[in-house]
Structure formats: structure tokens, C-alpha cells
PDB file of C-alpha atoms in Angstrom:
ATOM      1  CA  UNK U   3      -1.340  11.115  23.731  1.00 39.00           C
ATOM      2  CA  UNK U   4      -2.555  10.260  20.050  1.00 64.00           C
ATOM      3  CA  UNK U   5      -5.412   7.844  19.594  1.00 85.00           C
ATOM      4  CA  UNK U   6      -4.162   4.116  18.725  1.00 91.00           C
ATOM      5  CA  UNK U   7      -4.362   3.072  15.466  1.00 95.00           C
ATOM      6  CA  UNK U   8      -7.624   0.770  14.567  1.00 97.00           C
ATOM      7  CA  UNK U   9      -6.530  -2.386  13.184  1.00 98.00           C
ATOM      8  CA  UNK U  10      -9.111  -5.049  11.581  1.00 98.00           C
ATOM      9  CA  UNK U  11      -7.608  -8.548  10.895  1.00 98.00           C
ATOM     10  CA  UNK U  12      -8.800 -10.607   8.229  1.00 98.00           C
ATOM     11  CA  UNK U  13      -7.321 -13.993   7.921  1.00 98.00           C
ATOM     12  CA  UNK U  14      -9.241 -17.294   7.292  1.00 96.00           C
ATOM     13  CA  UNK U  15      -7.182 -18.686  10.302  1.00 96.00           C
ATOM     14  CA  UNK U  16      -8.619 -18.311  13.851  1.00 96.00           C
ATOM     15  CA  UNK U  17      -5.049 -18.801  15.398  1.00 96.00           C
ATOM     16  CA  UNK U  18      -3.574 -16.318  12.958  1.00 95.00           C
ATOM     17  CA  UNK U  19      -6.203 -14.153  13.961  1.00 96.00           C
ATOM     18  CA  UNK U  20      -5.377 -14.038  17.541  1.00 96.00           C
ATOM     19  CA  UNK U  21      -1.792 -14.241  17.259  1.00 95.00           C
ATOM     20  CA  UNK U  22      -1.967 -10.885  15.924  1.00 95.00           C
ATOM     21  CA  UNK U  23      -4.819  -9.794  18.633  1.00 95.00           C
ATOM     22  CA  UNK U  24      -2.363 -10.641  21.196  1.00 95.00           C
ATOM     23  CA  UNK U  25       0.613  -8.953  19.705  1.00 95.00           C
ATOM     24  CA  UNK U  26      -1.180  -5.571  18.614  1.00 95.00           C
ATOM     25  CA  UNK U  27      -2.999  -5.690  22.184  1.00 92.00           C
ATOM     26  CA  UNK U  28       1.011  -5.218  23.677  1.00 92.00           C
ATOM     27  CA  UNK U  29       1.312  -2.374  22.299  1.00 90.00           C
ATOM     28  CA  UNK U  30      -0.706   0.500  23.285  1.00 86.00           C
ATOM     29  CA  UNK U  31      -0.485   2.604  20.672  1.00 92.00           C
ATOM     30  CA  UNK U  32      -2.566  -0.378  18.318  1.00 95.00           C
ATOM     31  CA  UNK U  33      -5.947  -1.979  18.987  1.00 94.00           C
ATOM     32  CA  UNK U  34      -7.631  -4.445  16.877  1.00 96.00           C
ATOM     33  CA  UNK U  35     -11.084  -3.231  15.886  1.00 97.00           C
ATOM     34  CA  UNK U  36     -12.447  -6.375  14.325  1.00 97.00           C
ATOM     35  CA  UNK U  37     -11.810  -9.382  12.490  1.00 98.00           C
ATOM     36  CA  UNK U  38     -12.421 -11.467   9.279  1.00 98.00           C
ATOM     37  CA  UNK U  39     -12.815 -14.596   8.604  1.00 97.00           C
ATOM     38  CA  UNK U  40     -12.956 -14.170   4.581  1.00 97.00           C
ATOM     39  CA  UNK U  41     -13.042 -11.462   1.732  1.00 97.00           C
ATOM     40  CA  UNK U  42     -16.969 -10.760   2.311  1.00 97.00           C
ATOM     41  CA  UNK U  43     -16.737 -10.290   5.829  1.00 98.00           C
ATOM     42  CA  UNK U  44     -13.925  -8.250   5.650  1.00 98.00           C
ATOM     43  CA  UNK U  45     -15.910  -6.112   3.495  1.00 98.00           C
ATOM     44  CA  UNK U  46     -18.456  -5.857   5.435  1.00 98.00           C
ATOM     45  CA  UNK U  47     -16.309  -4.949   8.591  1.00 98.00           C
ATOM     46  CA  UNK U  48     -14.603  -2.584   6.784  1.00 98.00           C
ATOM     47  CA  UNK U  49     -18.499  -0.675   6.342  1.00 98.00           C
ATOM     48  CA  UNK U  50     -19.101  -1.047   9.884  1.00 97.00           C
ATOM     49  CA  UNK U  51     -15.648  -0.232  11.719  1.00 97.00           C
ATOM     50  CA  UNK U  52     -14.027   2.392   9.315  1.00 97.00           C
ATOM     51  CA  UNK U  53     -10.526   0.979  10.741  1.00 98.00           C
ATOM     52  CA  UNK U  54      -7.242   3.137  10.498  1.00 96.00           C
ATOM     53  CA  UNK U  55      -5.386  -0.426   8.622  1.00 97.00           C
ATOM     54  CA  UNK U  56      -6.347  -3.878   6.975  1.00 98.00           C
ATOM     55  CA  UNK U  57      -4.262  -6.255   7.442  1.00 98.00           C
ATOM     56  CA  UNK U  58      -5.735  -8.284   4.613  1.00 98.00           C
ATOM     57  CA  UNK U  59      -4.800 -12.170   4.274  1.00 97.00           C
ATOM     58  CA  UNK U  60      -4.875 -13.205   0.122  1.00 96.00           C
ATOM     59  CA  UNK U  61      -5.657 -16.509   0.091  1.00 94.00           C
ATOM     60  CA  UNK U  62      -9.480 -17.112   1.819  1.00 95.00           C
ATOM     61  CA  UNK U  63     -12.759 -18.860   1.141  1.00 90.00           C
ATOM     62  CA  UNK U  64     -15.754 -17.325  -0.480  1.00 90.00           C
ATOM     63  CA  UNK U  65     -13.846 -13.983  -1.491  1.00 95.00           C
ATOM     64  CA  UNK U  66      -9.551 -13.858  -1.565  1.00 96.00           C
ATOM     65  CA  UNK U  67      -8.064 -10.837  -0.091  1.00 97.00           C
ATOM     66  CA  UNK U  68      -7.507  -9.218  -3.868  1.00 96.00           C
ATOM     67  CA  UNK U  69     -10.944  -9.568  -4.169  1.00 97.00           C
ATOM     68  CA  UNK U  70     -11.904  -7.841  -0.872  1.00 98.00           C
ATOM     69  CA  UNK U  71      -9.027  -5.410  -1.146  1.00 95.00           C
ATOM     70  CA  UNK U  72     -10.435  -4.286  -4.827  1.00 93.00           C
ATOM     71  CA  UNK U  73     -13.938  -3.884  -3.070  1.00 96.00           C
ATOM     72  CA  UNK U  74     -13.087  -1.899  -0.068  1.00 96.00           C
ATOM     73  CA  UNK U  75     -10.971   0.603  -1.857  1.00 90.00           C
ATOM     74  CA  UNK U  76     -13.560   0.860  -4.528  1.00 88.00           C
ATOM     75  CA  UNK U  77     -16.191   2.035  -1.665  1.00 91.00           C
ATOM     76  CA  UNK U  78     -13.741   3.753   0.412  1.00 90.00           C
ATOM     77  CA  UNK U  79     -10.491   5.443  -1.926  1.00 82.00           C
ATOM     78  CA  UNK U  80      -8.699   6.050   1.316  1.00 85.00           C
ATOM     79  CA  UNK U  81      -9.380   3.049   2.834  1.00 91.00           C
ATOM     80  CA  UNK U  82      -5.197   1.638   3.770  1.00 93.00           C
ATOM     81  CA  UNK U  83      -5.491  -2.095   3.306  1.00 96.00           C
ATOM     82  CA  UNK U  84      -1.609  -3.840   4.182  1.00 96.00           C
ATOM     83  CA  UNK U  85      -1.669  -7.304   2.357  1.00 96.00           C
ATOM     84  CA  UNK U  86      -0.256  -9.642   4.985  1.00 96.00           C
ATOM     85  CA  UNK U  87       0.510 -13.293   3.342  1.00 93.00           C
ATOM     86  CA  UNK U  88       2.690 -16.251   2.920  1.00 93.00           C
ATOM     87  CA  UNK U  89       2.611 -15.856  -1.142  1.00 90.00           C
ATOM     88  CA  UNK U  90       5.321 -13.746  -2.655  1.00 85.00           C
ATOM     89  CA  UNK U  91       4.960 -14.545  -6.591  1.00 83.00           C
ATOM     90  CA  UNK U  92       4.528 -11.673  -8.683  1.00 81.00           C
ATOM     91  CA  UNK U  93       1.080 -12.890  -9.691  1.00 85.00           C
ATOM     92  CA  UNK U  94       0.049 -12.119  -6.000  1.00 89.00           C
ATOM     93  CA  UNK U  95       2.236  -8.907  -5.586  1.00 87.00           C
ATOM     94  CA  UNK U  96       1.213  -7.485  -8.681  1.00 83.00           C
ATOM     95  CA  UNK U  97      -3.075  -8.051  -8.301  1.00 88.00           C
ATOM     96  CA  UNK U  98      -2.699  -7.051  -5.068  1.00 90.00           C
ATOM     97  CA  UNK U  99      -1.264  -3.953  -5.775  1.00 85.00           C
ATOM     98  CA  UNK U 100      -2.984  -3.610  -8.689  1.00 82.00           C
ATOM     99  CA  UNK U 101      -5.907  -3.512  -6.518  1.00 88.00           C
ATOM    100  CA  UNK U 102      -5.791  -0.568  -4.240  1.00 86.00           C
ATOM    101  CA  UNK U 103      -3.180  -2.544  -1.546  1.00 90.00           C
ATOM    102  CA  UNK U 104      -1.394   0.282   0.433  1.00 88.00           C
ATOM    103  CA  UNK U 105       1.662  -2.207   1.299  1.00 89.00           C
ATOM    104  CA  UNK U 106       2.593  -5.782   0.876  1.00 93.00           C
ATOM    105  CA  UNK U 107       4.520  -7.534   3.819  1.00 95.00           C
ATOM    106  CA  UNK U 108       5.362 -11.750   4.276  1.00 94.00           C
ATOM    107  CA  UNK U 109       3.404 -13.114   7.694  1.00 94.00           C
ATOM    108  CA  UNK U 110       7.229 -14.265   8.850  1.00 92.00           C
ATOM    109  CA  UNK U 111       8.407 -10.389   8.742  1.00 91.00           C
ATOM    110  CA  UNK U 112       8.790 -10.572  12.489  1.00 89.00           C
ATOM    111  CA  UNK U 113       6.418  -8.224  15.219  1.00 91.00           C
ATOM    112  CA  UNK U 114       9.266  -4.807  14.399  1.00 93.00           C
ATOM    113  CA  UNK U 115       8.472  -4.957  10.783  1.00 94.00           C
ATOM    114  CA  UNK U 116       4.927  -5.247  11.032  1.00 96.00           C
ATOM    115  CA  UNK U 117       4.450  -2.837  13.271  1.00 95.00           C
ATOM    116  CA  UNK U 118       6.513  -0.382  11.189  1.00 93.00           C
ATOM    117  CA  UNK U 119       5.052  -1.730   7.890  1.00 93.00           C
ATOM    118  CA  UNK U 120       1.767  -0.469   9.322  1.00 95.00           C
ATOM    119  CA  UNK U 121       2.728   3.145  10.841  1.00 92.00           C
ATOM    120  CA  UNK U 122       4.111   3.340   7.369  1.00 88.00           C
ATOM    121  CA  UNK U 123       1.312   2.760   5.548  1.00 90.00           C
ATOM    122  CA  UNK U 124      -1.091   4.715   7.822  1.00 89.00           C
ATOM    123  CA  UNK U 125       1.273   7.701   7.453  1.00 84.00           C
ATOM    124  CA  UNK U 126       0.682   7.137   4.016  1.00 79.00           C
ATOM    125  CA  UNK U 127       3.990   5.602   2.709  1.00 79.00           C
ATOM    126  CA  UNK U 128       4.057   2.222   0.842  1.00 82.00           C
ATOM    127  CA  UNK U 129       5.708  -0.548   3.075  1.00 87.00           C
ATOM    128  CA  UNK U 130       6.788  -3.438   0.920  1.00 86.00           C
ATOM    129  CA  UNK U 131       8.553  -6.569   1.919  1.00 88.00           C
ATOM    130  CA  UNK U 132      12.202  -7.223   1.103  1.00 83.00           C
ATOM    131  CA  UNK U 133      12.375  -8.208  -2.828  1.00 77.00           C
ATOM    132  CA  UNK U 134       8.382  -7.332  -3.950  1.00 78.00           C
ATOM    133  CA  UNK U 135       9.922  -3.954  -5.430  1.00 71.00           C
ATOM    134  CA  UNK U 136      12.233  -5.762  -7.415  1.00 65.00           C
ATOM    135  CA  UNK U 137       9.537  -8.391  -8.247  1.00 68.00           C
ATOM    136  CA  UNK U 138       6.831  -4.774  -9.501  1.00 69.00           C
ATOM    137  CA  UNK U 139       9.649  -3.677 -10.750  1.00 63.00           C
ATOM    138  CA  UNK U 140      10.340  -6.520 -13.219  1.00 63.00           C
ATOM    139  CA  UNK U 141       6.681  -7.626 -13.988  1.00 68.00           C
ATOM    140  CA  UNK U 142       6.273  -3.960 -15.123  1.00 61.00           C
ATOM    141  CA  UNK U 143       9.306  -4.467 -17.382  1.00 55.00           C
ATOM    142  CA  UNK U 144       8.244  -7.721 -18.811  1.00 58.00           C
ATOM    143  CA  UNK U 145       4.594  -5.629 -19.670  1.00 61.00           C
ATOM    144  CA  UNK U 146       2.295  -7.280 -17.500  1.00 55.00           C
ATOM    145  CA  UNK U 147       1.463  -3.812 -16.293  1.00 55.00           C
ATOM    146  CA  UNK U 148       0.134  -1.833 -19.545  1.00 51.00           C
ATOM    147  CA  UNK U 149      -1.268   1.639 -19.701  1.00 54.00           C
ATOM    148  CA  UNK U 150      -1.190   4.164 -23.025  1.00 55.00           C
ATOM    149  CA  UNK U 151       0.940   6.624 -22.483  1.00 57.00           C
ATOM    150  CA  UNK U 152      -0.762   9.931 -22.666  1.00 64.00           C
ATOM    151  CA  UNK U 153       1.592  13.336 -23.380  1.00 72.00           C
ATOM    152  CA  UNK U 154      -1.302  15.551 -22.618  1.00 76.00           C
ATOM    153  CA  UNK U 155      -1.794  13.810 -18.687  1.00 76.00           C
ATOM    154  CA  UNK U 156       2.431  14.019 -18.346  1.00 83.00           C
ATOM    155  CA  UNK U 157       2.150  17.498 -19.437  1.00 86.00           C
ATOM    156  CA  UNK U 158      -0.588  18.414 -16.862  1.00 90.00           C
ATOM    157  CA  UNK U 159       1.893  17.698 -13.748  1.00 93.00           C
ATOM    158  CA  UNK U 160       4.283  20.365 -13.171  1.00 94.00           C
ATOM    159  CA  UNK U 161       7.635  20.066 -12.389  1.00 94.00           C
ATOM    160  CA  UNK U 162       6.995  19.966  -8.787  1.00 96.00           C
ATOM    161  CA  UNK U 163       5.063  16.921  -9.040  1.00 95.00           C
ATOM    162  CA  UNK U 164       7.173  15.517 -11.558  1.00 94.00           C
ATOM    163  CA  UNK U 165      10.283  15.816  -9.180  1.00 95.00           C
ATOM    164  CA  UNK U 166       8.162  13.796  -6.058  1.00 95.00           C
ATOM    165  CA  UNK U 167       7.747  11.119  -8.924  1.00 93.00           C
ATOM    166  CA  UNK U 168      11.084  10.816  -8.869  1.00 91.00           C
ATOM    167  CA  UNK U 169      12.086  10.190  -5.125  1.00 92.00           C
ATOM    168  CA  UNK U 170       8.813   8.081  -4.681  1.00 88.00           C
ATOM    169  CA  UNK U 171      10.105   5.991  -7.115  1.00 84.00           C
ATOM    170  CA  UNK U 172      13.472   5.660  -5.293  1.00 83.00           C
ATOM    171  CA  UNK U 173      11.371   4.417  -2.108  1.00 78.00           C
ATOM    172  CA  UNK U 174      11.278   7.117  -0.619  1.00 85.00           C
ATOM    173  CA  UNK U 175       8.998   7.602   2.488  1.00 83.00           C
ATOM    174  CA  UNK U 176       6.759  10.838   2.846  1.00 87.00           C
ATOM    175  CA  UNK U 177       9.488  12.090   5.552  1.00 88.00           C
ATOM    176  CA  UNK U 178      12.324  11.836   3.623  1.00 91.00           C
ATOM    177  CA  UNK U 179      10.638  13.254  -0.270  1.00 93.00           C
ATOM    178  CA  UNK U 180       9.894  16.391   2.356  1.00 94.00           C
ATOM    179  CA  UNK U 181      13.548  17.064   3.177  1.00 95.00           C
ATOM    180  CA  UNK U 182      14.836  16.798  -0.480  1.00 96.00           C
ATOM    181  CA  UNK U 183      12.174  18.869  -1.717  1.00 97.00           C
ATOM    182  CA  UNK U 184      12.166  21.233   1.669  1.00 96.00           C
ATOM    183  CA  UNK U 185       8.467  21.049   2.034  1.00 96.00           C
ATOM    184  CA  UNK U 186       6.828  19.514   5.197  1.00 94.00           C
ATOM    185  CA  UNK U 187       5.120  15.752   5.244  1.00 90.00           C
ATOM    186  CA  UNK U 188       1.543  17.435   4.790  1.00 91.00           C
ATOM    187  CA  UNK U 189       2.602  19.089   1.622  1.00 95.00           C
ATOM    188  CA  UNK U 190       3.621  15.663  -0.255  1.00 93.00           C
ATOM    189  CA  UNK U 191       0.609  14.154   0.597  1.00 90.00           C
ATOM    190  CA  UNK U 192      -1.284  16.956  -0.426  1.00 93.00           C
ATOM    191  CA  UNK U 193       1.193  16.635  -3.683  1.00 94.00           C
ATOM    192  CA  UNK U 194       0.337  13.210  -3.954  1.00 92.00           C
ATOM    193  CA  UNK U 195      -3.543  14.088  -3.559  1.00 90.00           C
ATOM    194  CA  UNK U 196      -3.536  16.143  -6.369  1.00 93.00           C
ATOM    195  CA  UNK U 197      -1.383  14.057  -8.691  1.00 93.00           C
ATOM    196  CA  UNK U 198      -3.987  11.483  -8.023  1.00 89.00           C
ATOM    197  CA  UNK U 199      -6.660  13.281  -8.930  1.00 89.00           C
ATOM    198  CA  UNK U 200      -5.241  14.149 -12.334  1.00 89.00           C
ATOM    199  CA  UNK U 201      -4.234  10.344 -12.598  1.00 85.00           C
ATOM    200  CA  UNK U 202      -7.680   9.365 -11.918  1.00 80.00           C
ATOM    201  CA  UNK U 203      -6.065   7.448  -9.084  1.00 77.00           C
ATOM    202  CA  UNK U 204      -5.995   7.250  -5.191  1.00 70.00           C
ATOM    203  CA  UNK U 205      -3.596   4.637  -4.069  1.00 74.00           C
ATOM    204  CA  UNK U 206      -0.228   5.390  -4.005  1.00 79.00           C
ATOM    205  CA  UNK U 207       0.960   2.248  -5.191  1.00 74.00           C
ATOM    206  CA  UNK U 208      -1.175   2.917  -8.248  1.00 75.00           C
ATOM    207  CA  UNK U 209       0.290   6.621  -8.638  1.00 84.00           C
ATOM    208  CA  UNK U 210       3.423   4.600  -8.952  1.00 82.00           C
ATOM    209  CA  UNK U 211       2.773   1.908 -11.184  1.00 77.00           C
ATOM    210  CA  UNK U 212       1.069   4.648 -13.086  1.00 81.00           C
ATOM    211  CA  UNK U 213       4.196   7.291 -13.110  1.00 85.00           C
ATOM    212  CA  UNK U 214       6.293   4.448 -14.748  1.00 80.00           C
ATOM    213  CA  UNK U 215       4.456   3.493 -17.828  1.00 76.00           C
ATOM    214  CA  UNK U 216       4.230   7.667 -18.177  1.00 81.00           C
ATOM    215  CA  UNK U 217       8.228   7.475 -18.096  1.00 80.00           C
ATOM    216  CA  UNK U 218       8.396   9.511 -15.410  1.00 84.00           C
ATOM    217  CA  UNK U 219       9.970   7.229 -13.453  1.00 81.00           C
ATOM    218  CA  UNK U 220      12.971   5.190 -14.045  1.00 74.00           C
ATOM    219  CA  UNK U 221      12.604   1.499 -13.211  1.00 65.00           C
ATOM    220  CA  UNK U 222      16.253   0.992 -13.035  1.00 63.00           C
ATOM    221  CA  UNK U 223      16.681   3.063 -10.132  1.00 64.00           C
ATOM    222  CA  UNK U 224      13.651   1.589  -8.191  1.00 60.00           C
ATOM    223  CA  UNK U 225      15.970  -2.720  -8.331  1.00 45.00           C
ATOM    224  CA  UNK U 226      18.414  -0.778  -6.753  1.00 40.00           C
ATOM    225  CA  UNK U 227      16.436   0.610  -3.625  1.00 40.00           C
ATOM    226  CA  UNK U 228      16.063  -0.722  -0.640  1.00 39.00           C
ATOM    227  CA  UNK U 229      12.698  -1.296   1.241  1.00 42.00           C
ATOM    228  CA  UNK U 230      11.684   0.928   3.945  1.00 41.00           C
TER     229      UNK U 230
END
């Protein structure tokens, strides 16, 4: 049997807090590690506990979840931080993402969704909730997003890694980019690994937002995609 996957909670609401203690704690294959009251504990929980997932509210006292988020992945690159919240403006989706956030899911998605929002993005796939990729997708678009684009980086990714670009910015999951490009799930994320490192980048939402103001992926084709 695998070990459960850590959770820590952070959410500025005590009954939020335990209404997702008591749904994780049904299910045996999640626990729930810790929790948060704010950004700065969350932090500092995140130090301590080393948890598999964050489940990161955004709006909080003393230090917002894009605040925390940004701090946690800046200590930890691999730390998977799921921004769980009530806001779905671009402003929030984008600095979230912008800041390391592994996923971004709405608190009403319902117990199914969040539990496979987080498998997702512990298996290191990007859940997102109905209409945020449109939402990225547009805000890059209108050029809130801005980044140089660099010929000599492009020209350092080789075809391979140029053609996973291309189905992770169709939504792809890790699963699925293995069977079109017949490799197995540990090979993409060791592809994704290494286009990181010659990104300069760890997240994978980053490695995306990153891949489209390279033009290496089309934005078009992302509206059209449904979440996963």
C-alpha cells in the first residue's frame, strides 16, 4: 500500500479548516499534516512538515496566499502548493500562478474534484478549475504576462522538448504527453526537469507561461481545451 499523501491546510477560516480535515480524514489514502491560519504560518509549516500538497487559501491576514505561495516555492522549488479560493479574476489566477502555484481550483469544486485536483498536482500535472485556462490564456494575450523572447534559449530545447511543449499546452496530463510521445510518465517529468532548468524555472505552470511568450506554444489551441 503507498503512503497517503501529506496535506497542510491553510485557510484563515477555522471551519474551512476542518471541513477539509474531516473530508481528507475519509479517505485513507490523504492525511492532513498541519494547518494555517495565515501566509506566515503557512510558511513556517511548510519548514517544519515538508507536506506532499498546500492547499493554500489567497485571501488571509498578515501574509495572502500569493504571498506565502511565492515564499515557499522560493525556499523549496518543488514544494506543490494547490491554490484553493473563492476568487476567480484573472488578477488572482494570474499572481498566483505567477508565483510558483502548482494548480488553481474554486472551494465549491465539490470533494471528487479536489481530491483529483490534488493527485494531479502531486503527480506533477497542473489541475486548474473550469475557465482559469481560458482566463491565463487571455491575460497572456492582452500582455499582462511579458518576457523577451530569446532565440538562443528556444534554440537550446530540442525537438523532443519542443514537441512536450506542445501537448502541455493542450492540457495535457503527464499520462497522456507519455502515450503520444511513447515514453513512460517518469521520462516527461524528467523532460520537464530539464526544460526547467534551461528556463531557469521549476514550476510547471511557469514552464508554460514561459513556452508561450517563446512561441512555442499556441494560445489558440490552449481556449479550446478542456480542464483535466
Amino acid at each position: 500500500m503507498s503512503e497517503a499523501c501529506r496535506v497542510l491546510v491553510v485557510d484563515d477560516d477555522p471551519m474551512v479548516r476542518e471541513a477539509y480535515r474531516m473530508f481528507l480524514s475519509r479517505h485513507q489514502d490523504h492525511v492532513v499534516v498541519g494547518e494555517a491560519r495565515n501566509g506566515r504560518e503557512a510558511v513556517e509549516a511548510y519548514d517544519q512538515l515538508l507536506p506532499d500538497v498546500v492547499l493554500m487559501d489567497l485571501q488571509m491576514p498578515e501574509m495572502s496566499g500569493v504571498d506565502a505561495t511565492r515564499e515557499i516555492c522560493r525556499r523549496h522549488p518543488e514544494a506543490c502548493v494547490v491554490a484553493l479560493t473563492t476568487f476567480g479574476t484573472q488578477e488572482y489566477i494570474v499572481s498566483a500562478l505567477r508565483a510558483g502555484a502548482s494548480g488553481y481550483l474554486m472551494k465549491d469544486c465539490g470533494g471528487a474534484a479536489l481530491l483529483s485536483g490534488i493527485q494531479q498536482a502531486v503527480a506533477g500535472d497542473m489541475p486548474l478549475a473550469p475557465g482559469v485556462r481560458r482566463e491565463l490564456v487571455t491575460d497572456l494575450i492582452a500582455g499582462h504576462i511579458r518576457g523577451p523572447v530569446d532565440s538562443e534559449t528556444t534554440n537550446s530545447l530540442a525537438p523532443r522538448e519542443k514537441e512536450l511543449l506542445v501537448w502541455l499546452g493542450q492540457g495535457m496530463t503527464n499520462a497522456q504527453i507519455a502515450t503520444k510521445m511513447f515514453i513512460s510518465e517518469g521520462s516527461v517529468k524528467q523532460y520537464l526537469s530539464h526544460i526547467g532548468d534551461k528556463l531557469g524555472l521549476k514550476s510547471r505552470t511557469q514552464i508554460l507561461v514561459r513556452a508561450i511568450q517563446l512561441g512555442l506554444i499556441d494560445p489558440s489551441l490552449m481556449t479550446t481545451t478542456s480542464n483535466r
